[in-house]
Short mmCIF file of C-alpha atoms in Angstrom, two decimals:
data_model
loop_
_atom_site.label_atom_id
_atom_site.label_comp_id
_atom_site.label_asym_id
_atom_site.label_seq_id
_atom_site.Cartn_x
_atom_site.Cartn_y
_atom_site.Cartn_z
CA UNK A 87 10.78 -7.91 -10.24
CA UNK A 88 10.28 -7.03 -6.59
CA UNK A 89 7.39 -8.30 -4.62
CA UNK A 90 4.94 -5.56 -3.70
CA UNK A 91 2.94 -4.80 -0.52
CA UNK A 92 -0.24 -2.68 -0.69
CA UNK A 93 -1.01 -0.13 1.92
CA UNK A 94 -4.85 -0.32 2.71
CA UNK A 95 -7.26 1.16 5.22
CA UNK A 96 -10.02 3.57 5.67
CA UNK A 97 -9.60 7.17 4.44
CA UNK A 98 -7.71 9.47 6.79
CA UNK A 99 -5.87 6.70 8.88
CA UNK A 100 -2.29 7.85 7.99
CA UNK A 101 -1.68 5.63 4.87
CA UNK A 102 -0.15 8.31 2.65
CA UNK A 103 1.78 9.86 5.50
CA UNK A 104 3.11 6.52 6.15
CA UNK A 105 3.92 5.98 2.45
CA UNK A 106 5.65 9.22 2.27
CA UNK A 107 7.80 8.34 5.22
CA UNK A 108 8.60 4.96 3.70
CA UNK A 109 9.56 6.24 0.31
CA UNK A 110 10.68 9.83 1.12
CA UNK A 111 8.25 10.84 -1.78
CA UNK A 112 5.94 13.75 -1.51
CA UNK A 113 2.36 12.44 -2.27
CA UNK A 114 -0.82 14.17 -1.28
CA UNK A 115 -1.81 13.41 2.27
CA UNK A 116 -4.71 15.81 2.99
CA UNK A 117 -7.41 15.86 5.58
CA UNK A 118 -10.27 14.56 3.36
CA UNK A 119 -11.45 11.14 1.98
CA UNK A 120 -10.12 10.15 -1.44
CA UNK A 121 -7.14 12.53 -1.44
CA UNK A 122 -5.35 9.54 -2.96
CA UNK A 123 -7.21 8.26 -6.20
CA UNK A 124 -4.57 6.48 -8.14
CA UNK A 125 -2.18 4.26 -6.35
CA UNK A 126 1.31 5.74 -5.61
CA UNK A 127 4.15 3.24 -6.01
CA UNK A 128 7.58 3.39 -4.26
CA UNK A 129 10.57 1.22 -4.13
CA UNK A 130 11.95 0.75 -0.57
CA UNK A 131 15.22 -0.67 0.56
CA UNK A 132 15.02 -3.63 3.07
CA UNK A 133 17.30 -2.62 6.02
CA UNK A 134 20.20 -5.11 6.28
CA UNK A 135 23.22 -4.31 8.53
CA UNK A 136 24.91 -7.32 7.12
CA UNK A 137 25.59 -5.52 3.98
CA UNK A 138 27.78 -2.73 5.26
CA UNK A 139 29.90 -5.31 7.47
CA UNK A 140 30.53 -7.61 4.36
CA UNK A 141 31.33 -4.63 2.12
CA UNK A 142 33.84 -3.50 4.68
CA UNK A 143 35.41 -6.93 4.75
CA UNK A 144 35.61 -7.08 0.95
CA UNK A 145 36.28 -3.25 0.41
CA UNK A 146 33.32 -3.21 -2.05
CA UNK A 147 32.83 -0.17 -4.24
CA UNK A 148 29.07 -0.18 -3.85
CA UNK A 149 26.23 -1.75 -1.77
CA UNK A 150 23.01 -2.89 -3.33
CA UNK A 151 20.07 -3.89 -0.83
CA UNK A 152 17.16 -5.91 -1.70
CA UNK A 153 13.87 -3.98 -2.26
CA UNK A 154 10.18 -4.14 -1.74
CA UNK A 155 7.58 -2.24 -3.76
CA UNK A 156 5.14 -0.41 -1.59
CA UNK A 157 1.71 0.69 -3.11
CA UNK A 158 -0.37 3.39 -1.46
CA UNK A 159 -4.00 2.47 -2.22
CA UNK A 160 -6.85 4.90 -1.66
CA UNK A 161 -9.02 4.65 1.31
CA UNK A 162 -11.72 1.93 1.31
CA UNK A 163 -15.08 2.68 2.68
CA UNK A 164 -18.28 0.49 3.40
CA UNK A 165 -19.92 -0.99 0.31
CA UNK A 166 -16.64 -0.57 -1.71
CA UNK A 167 -17.36 -3.99 -3.24
CA UNK A 168 -20.37 -2.34 -4.80
CA UNK A 169 -18.27 0.35 -6.19
CA UNK A 170 -18.92 2.99 -3.44
CA UNK A 171 -16.07 5.51 -2.95
CA UNK A 172 -14.31 4.35 -6.21
CA UNK A 173 -14.34 0.92 -4.66
CA UNK A 174 -13.93 -1.07 -7.93
CA UNK A 175 -10.80 0.87 -8.69
CA UNK A 176 -9.44 0.39 -5.20
CA UNK A 177 -10.07 -3.42 -5.04
CA UNK A 178 -8.52 -3.88 -8.51
CA UNK A 179 -5.34 -2.08 -7.16
CA UNK A 180 -5.27 -4.55 -4.18
CA UNK A 181 -5.58 -7.58 -6.70
CA UNK A 182 -2.18 -6.36 -8.15
CA UNK A 183 -0.14 -6.50 -5.03
CA UNK A 184 1.30 -9.69 -3.36
CA UNK A 185 0.54 -8.96 0.14
CA UNK A 186 -1.60 -6.26 2.23
CA UNK A 187 -0.41 -3.90 5.17
CA UNK A 188 -3.75 -2.92 6.75
CA UNK A 189 -3.34 0.46 8.49
CA UNK A 190 -5.69 1.10 11.30
CA UNK A 191 -6.05 4.35 13.12
CA UNK A 192 -5.64 4.32 16.78
CA UNK A 193 -4.47 7.99 17.44
CA UNK A 194 -7.14 10.48 18.48
CA UNK A 195 -7.12 13.76 16.70
CA UNK A 196 -10.34 15.94 16.54
CA UNK A 197 -8.69 18.00 13.75
CA UNK A 198 -8.32 14.91 11.34
CA UNK A 199 -11.74 13.83 9.98
CA UNK A 200 -12.81 10.13 10.28
CA UNK A 201 -15.41 8.75 7.95
CA UNK A 202 -17.19 6.90 10.88
CA UNK A 203 -17.06 9.96 13.19
CA UNK A 204 -14.17 8.86 15.33
CA UNK A 205 -11.56 6.11 15.29
CA UNK A 206 -12.66 2.64 16.60
CA UNK A 207 -9.87 0.21 15.57
CA UNK A 208 -12.04 -3.04 15.89
CA UNK A 209 -14.78 -1.63 13.92
CA UNK A 210 -12.44 -0.06 11.23
CA UNK A 211 -10.46 -3.34 10.91
CA UNK A 212 -13.77 -5.13 10.61
CA UNK A 213 -15.04 -2.68 7.86
CA UNK A 214 -11.97 -3.23 5.60
CA UNK A 215 -11.96 -6.99 6.01
CA UNK A 216 -15.71 -7.38 5.30
CA UNK A 217 -15.41 -5.47 2.17
CA UNK A 218 -12.55 -7.66 1.00
CA UNK A 219 -14.55 -10.78 1.91
CA UNK A 220 -17.66 -9.45 0.01
CA UNK A 221 -15.53 -8.68 -3.00
CA UNK A 222 -14.12 -12.24 -2.79
CA UNK A 223 -17.60 -13.69 -2.44
CA UNK A 224 -18.61 -12.09 -5.73
CA UNK A 225 -15.65 -13.62 -7.41
CA UNK A 226 -16.43 -17.01 -5.83
CA UNK A 227 -20.02 -17.02 -6.77
CA UNK A 228 -19.32 -16.46 -10.47
CA UNK A 229 -16.61 -19.38 -10.35
CA UNK A 230 -19.00 -21.73 -8.35
CA UNK A 231 -21.93 -21.10 -10.91
CA UNK A 232 -19.54 -22.22 -13.72
CA UNK A 233 -18.15 -25.24 -11.96
CA UNK A 234 -21.55 -26.41 -10.92
CA UNK A 235 -22.54 -26.28 -14.56
CA UNK A 236 -19.53 -28.26 -15.55
CA UNK A 237 -20.24 -30.81 -12.65
CA UNK A 238 -23.53 -31.88 -14.40
CA UNK A 239 -21.41 -33.91 -16.83
CA UNK A 240 -20.78 -36.18 -13.79
CA UNK A 241 -16.90 -35.64 -13.70
CA UNK A 242 -15.85 -36.64 -10.22
CA UNK A 243 -13.02 -34.13 -10.13
CA UNK A 244 -15.28 -31.30 -10.97
CA UNK A 245 -17.75 -32.43 -8.48
CA UNK A 246 -15.11 -32.51 -5.77
CA UNK A 247 -13.92 -29.04 -6.84
CA UNK A 248 -17.43 -27.76 -6.52
CA UNK A 249 -17.67 -29.09 -2.99
CA UNK A 250 -14.41 -27.44 -2.07
CA UNK A 251 -15.75 -24.14 -3.55
CA UNK A 252 -18.92 -24.51 -1.61
CA UNK A 253 -16.86 -24.93 1.60
CA UNK A 254 -14.81 -21.86 0.86
CA UNK A 255 -17.98 -19.97 0.25
CA UNK A 256 -19.42 -21.03 3.58
CA UNK A 257 -16.40 -20.01 5.54
CA UNK A 258 -15.98 -16.65 3.78
CA UNK A 259 -19.62 -15.92 4.47
CA UNK A 260 -18.91 -16.66 8.21
CA UNK A 261 -16.41 -13.83 8.14
CA UNK A 262 -13.21 -15.74 7.72
CA UNK A 263 -10.55 -14.55 5.55
CA UNK A 264 -9.45 -17.10 2.92
CA UNK A 265 -5.83 -17.20 4.12
CA UNK A 266 -7.23 -18.55 7.43
CA UNK A 267 -9.21 -21.41 5.89
CA UNK A 268 -7.68 -24.80 6.49
CA UNK A 269 -7.51 -26.94 3.58
CA UNK A 270 -5.81 -30.15 2.31
CA UNK A 271 -3.12 -29.74 -0.27
CA UNK A 272 -5.31 -30.60 -3.48
CA UNK A 273 -8.00 -28.22 -1.95
CA UNK A 274 -5.58 -25.45 -1.55
CA UNK A 275 -4.87 -25.60 -5.28
CA UNK A 276 -8.46 -24.79 -5.98
CA UNK A 277 -8.42 -21.96 -3.63
CA UNK A 278 -5.10 -20.61 -5.26
CA UNK A 279 -6.82 -20.57 -8.65
CA UNK A 280 -9.44 -18.05 -7.42
CA UNK A 281 -6.80 -15.32 -6.58
CA UNK A 282 -8.93 -14.01 -3.80
CA UNK A 283 -7.99 -10.72 -2.00
CA UNK A 284 -8.20 -12.33 1.34
CA UNK A 285 -5.85 -15.13 0.27
CA UNK A 286 -3.08 -12.63 0.36
CA UNK A 287 -0.76 -12.43 3.21
CA UNK A 288 -1.81 -9.72 5.76
CA UNK A 289 -0.22 -7.67 8.36
CA UNK A 290 -1.57 -4.94 10.51
CA UNK A 291 -0.19 -1.58 11.22
CA UNK A 292 -1.59 0.42 14.25
CA UNK A 293 -1.03 4.11 13.65
CA UNK A 294 -0.47 5.13 17.25
CA UNK A 295 1.18 7.91 19.20
CA UNK A 296 4.46 7.16 20.56
CA UNK A 297 5.23 8.43 24.11
CA UNK A 298 8.91 9.06 24.54
CA UNK A 299 8.69 9.29 28.49
CA UNK A 300 7.43 5.65 28.68
CA UNK A 301 8.68 4.43 25.27
CA UNK A 302 5.33 2.91 24.61
CA UNK A 303 2.59 3.49 21.88
CA UNK A 304 -0.84 4.61 22.83
CA UNK A 305 -3.73 3.58 22.82
CA UNK A 306 -2.33 0.04 23.47
CA UNK A 307 -2.86 -2.59 20.86
CA UNK A 308 -5.43 -5.18 21.97
CA UNK A 309 -3.98 -8.86 22.60
CA UNK A 310 -4.18 -11.02 19.67
CA UNK A 311 -3.93 -8.24 17.00
CA UNK A 312 -0.29 -9.01 16.17
CA UNK A 313 0.02 -5.53 14.84
CA UNK A 314 3.16 -3.40 14.28
CA UNK A 315 2.72 -0.10 16.18
CA UNK A 316 3.80 2.89 14.28
CA UNK A 317 3.55 6.56 14.98
CA UNK A 318 3.37 7.71 11.08
CA UNK A 319 3.64 11.40 12.00
CA UNK A 320 6.93 10.57 13.98
CA UNK A 321 8.20 8.52 11.23
CA UNK A 322 7.58 11.31 8.74
CA UNK A 323 9.52 13.76 11.05
CA UNK A 324 12.51 11.16 11.32
CA UNK A 325 12.87 10.68 7.50
CA UNK A 326 13.17 14.34 7.09
CA UNK A 327 16.39 14.19 9.06
CA UNK A 328 19.79 13.09 7.70
CA UNK A 329 20.86 9.52 8.35
CA UNK A 330 23.00 10.57 11.34
CA UNK A 331 20.32 12.86 12.78
CA UNK A 332 17.87 10.08 12.33
CA UNK A 333 20.18 7.65 14.36
CA UNK A 334 20.86 10.15 17.10
CA UNK A 335 17.17 10.95 17.34
CA UNK A 336 16.27 7.17 17.60
CA UNK A 337 18.73 6.82 20.32
CA UNK A 338 17.33 9.83 22.33
CA UNK A 339 13.94 8.27 21.98
CA UNK A 340 15.25 4.95 23.15
CA UNK A 341 14.36 3.01 19.84
CA UNK A 342 16.84 0.40 18.30
CA UNK A 343 14.90 0.62 15.02
CA UNK A 344 12.38 3.01 13.41
CA UNK A 345 8.84 1.88 13.07
CA UNK A 346 9.35 1.97 9.33
CA UNK A 347 12.34 -0.38 9.54
CA UNK A 348 10.26 -2.66 11.68
CA UNK A 349 7.51 -2.59 9.05
CA UNK A 350 9.75 -3.27 6.24
CA UNK A 351 11.24 -6.25 7.97
CA UNK A 352 7.76 -7.50 9.01
CA UNK A 353 6.62 -7.26 5.29
CA UNK A 354 9.66 -9.14 4.12
CA UNK A 355 8.56 -12.10 6.42
CA UNK A 356 4.97 -11.71 5.55
CA UNK A 357 5.87 -12.17 1.92
CA UNK A 358 7.74 -15.38 2.86
CA UNK A 359 11.11 -13.95 1.47
CA UNK A 360 14.79 -14.63 2.69
CA UNK A 361 17.84 -12.92 1.68
CA UNK A 362 21.26 -14.40 0.34
CA UNK A 363 24.19 -12.33 -0.31
CA UNK A 364 26.98 -11.91 -2.72
CA UNK A 365 30.16 -9.96 -1.95
CA UNK A 366 33.33 -8.86 -3.65
CA UNK A 367 35.42 -5.89 -4.49
CA UNK A 368 32.79 -4.46 -7.02
CA UNK A 369 29.74 -4.81 -4.84
CA UNK A 370 28.16 -6.41 -1.95
CA UNK A 371 24.33 -7.22 -2.88
CA UNK A 372 21.37 -8.64 -1.17
CA UNK A 373 19.15 -10.91 -3.26
CA UNK A 374 15.54 -11.96 -2.59
CA UNK A 375 14.17 -15.47 -2.93
CA UNK A 376 11.15 -17.24 -1.55
CA UNK A 377 11.92 -19.32 1.52
CA UNK A 378 12.58 -22.83 0.60
CA UNK A 379 14.30 -21.96 -2.73
CA UNK A 380 17.00 -24.30 -3.95
CA UNK A 381 20.29 -23.15 -5.19
CA UNK A 382 19.68 -23.10 -9.02
CA UNK A 383 16.79 -20.80 -8.44
CA UNK A 384 18.70 -18.51 -6.46
CA UNK A 385 21.47 -18.48 -9.02
CA UNK A 386 18.79 -17.42 -11.54
CA UNK A 387 17.94 -14.40 -9.69
CA UNK A 388 21.41 -13.07 -10.67
CA UNK A 389 21.21 -14.24 -14.17
CA UNK A 390 19.12 -16.92 -16.02
CA UNK A 391 22.34 -18.41 -17.40
CA UNK A 392 23.48 -19.09 -13.85
CA UNK A 393 20.39 -21.12 -13.32
CA UNK A 394 20.49 -22.90 -16.75
CA UNK A 395 24.11 -23.77 -16.46
CA UNK A 396 24.18 -24.53 -12.75
CA UNK A 397 26.95 -26.71 -11.60
CA UNK A 398 27.44 -26.07 -7.93
CA UNK A 399 27.48 -23.23 -5.08
CA UNK A 400 30.04 -22.34 -2.82
CA UNK A 401 28.36 -21.08 0.35
CA UNK A 402 28.96 -19.72 3.94
CA UNK A 403 27.10 -18.07 6.68
CA UNK A 404 27.65 -14.34 6.50
CA UNK A 405 28.74 -14.15 10.17
CA UNK A 406 31.20 -17.08 9.80
CA UNK A 407 32.71 -15.32 6.89
CA UNK A 408 33.11 -12.06 8.89
CA UNK A 409 34.60 -14.04 11.91
CA UNK A 410 37.09 -15.64 9.69
CA UNK A 411 38.10 -12.35 8.12
CA UNK A 412 38.56 -13.57 4.58
CA UNK A 413 37.40 -16.20 2.08
CA UNK A 414 40.91 -17.74 2.13
CA UNK A 415 40.79 -18.38 6.00
CA UNK A 416 37.17 -19.64 5.76
CA UNK A 417 38.19 -22.27 3.10
CA UNK A 418 41.41 -23.14 5.05
CA UNK A 419 39.08 -23.98 8.03
CA UNK A 420 36.69 -25.89 6.00
CA UNK A 421 33.88 -23.54 6.55
CA UNK A 422 33.01 -22.97 2.77
CA UNK A 423 30.66 -25.65 1.78
CA UNK A 424 30.09 -26.91 -1.76
CA UNK A 425 26.41 -27.46 -2.36
CA UNK A 426 24.52 -29.10 -5.34
CA UNK A 427 21.11 -28.44 -7.08
CA UNK A 428 19.09 -29.76 -4.11
CA UNK A 429 20.51 -27.30 -1.52
CA UNK A 430 17.93 -25.20 0.14
CA UNK A 431 19.15 -21.66 0.51
CA UNK A 432 19.24 -20.25 4.02
CA UNK A 433 18.89 -16.68 5.01
CA UNK A 434 22.28 -15.07 5.41
CA UNK A 435 24.03 -17.32 3.00
CA UNK A 436 26.85 -15.78 1.18
CA UNK A 437 27.17 -17.54 -2.08
CA UNK A 438 29.33 -18.00 -5.13
CA UNK A 439 27.83 -19.94 -8.06
CA UNK A 440 29.72 -22.00 -10.48
CA UNK A 441 27.96 -22.54 -13.80
CA UNK A 442 28.60 -23.56 -17.60
CA UNK A 443 26.57 -22.61 -20.64
#
């Protein structure tokens, strides 16, 4: 099952326009709050130029990229944690995703309504994050009350857990997201149990205006935001074109990648994922695993029997395989390695699994 990334933000910041461009689906993107009520879901291929190159080498009949599930979640407003603006439903949708892409409106357009009167990126970002924190504090309060009640028994472990929860509560109350709270390993387990919204990996998308003349986005993104600038309107126009027309237009604009490709790649990193590859005459395919996964877990992505009966893996970096021109030459030059159960898979490994069940 693919991991998912939820697109969140205030109403009318360009979330649905961005989602439409990502998925090439037509969902409502109207100029009024709450045009999106139920979350829309789309599967998006992760761009990976390695696949075409390996497929050409092996004369593969088909190419299968790895995918991410994007979820377009309706706009949040102030007091969403209290149920304002369908807040309960929206927050529930965010709980279901693995990571969050927070879209912040930078572009100026008097013809597009803004719930706060006009775009103010710092204020809008703060509004969203405060709502997520307040929702988390409600979750934490209930858990802390239960643990404090249990701590009356004198159990040292439960007393220690209560102290950790109190610390998390304090830091959330000071406006810190849970994913930025520094904890010891055993304390982190307590935080993980809470499944807080602000524990999820978070990336920022600055919906800006692209200027072809200067090849820059405006307004400029403030230092420290670490945001991905995207012109959602331009991306929607690009994705209405054929693949070749899109490549030609990007070249004309002086862009190597579309904003959507940059977002997808950033989302993949945010989710802590890497890609290993399999290739042959039938297909060349990308497979998704968590960074740090060992060879048997990777084998299990292909089939559970591969993991259950794992014996060994043959692996080579994709570029080395291309440079050699064939598996036979790569083996002849000693570049294909045999790895066991403790091998940690690297991004770009081309793998062949040996198993017995």
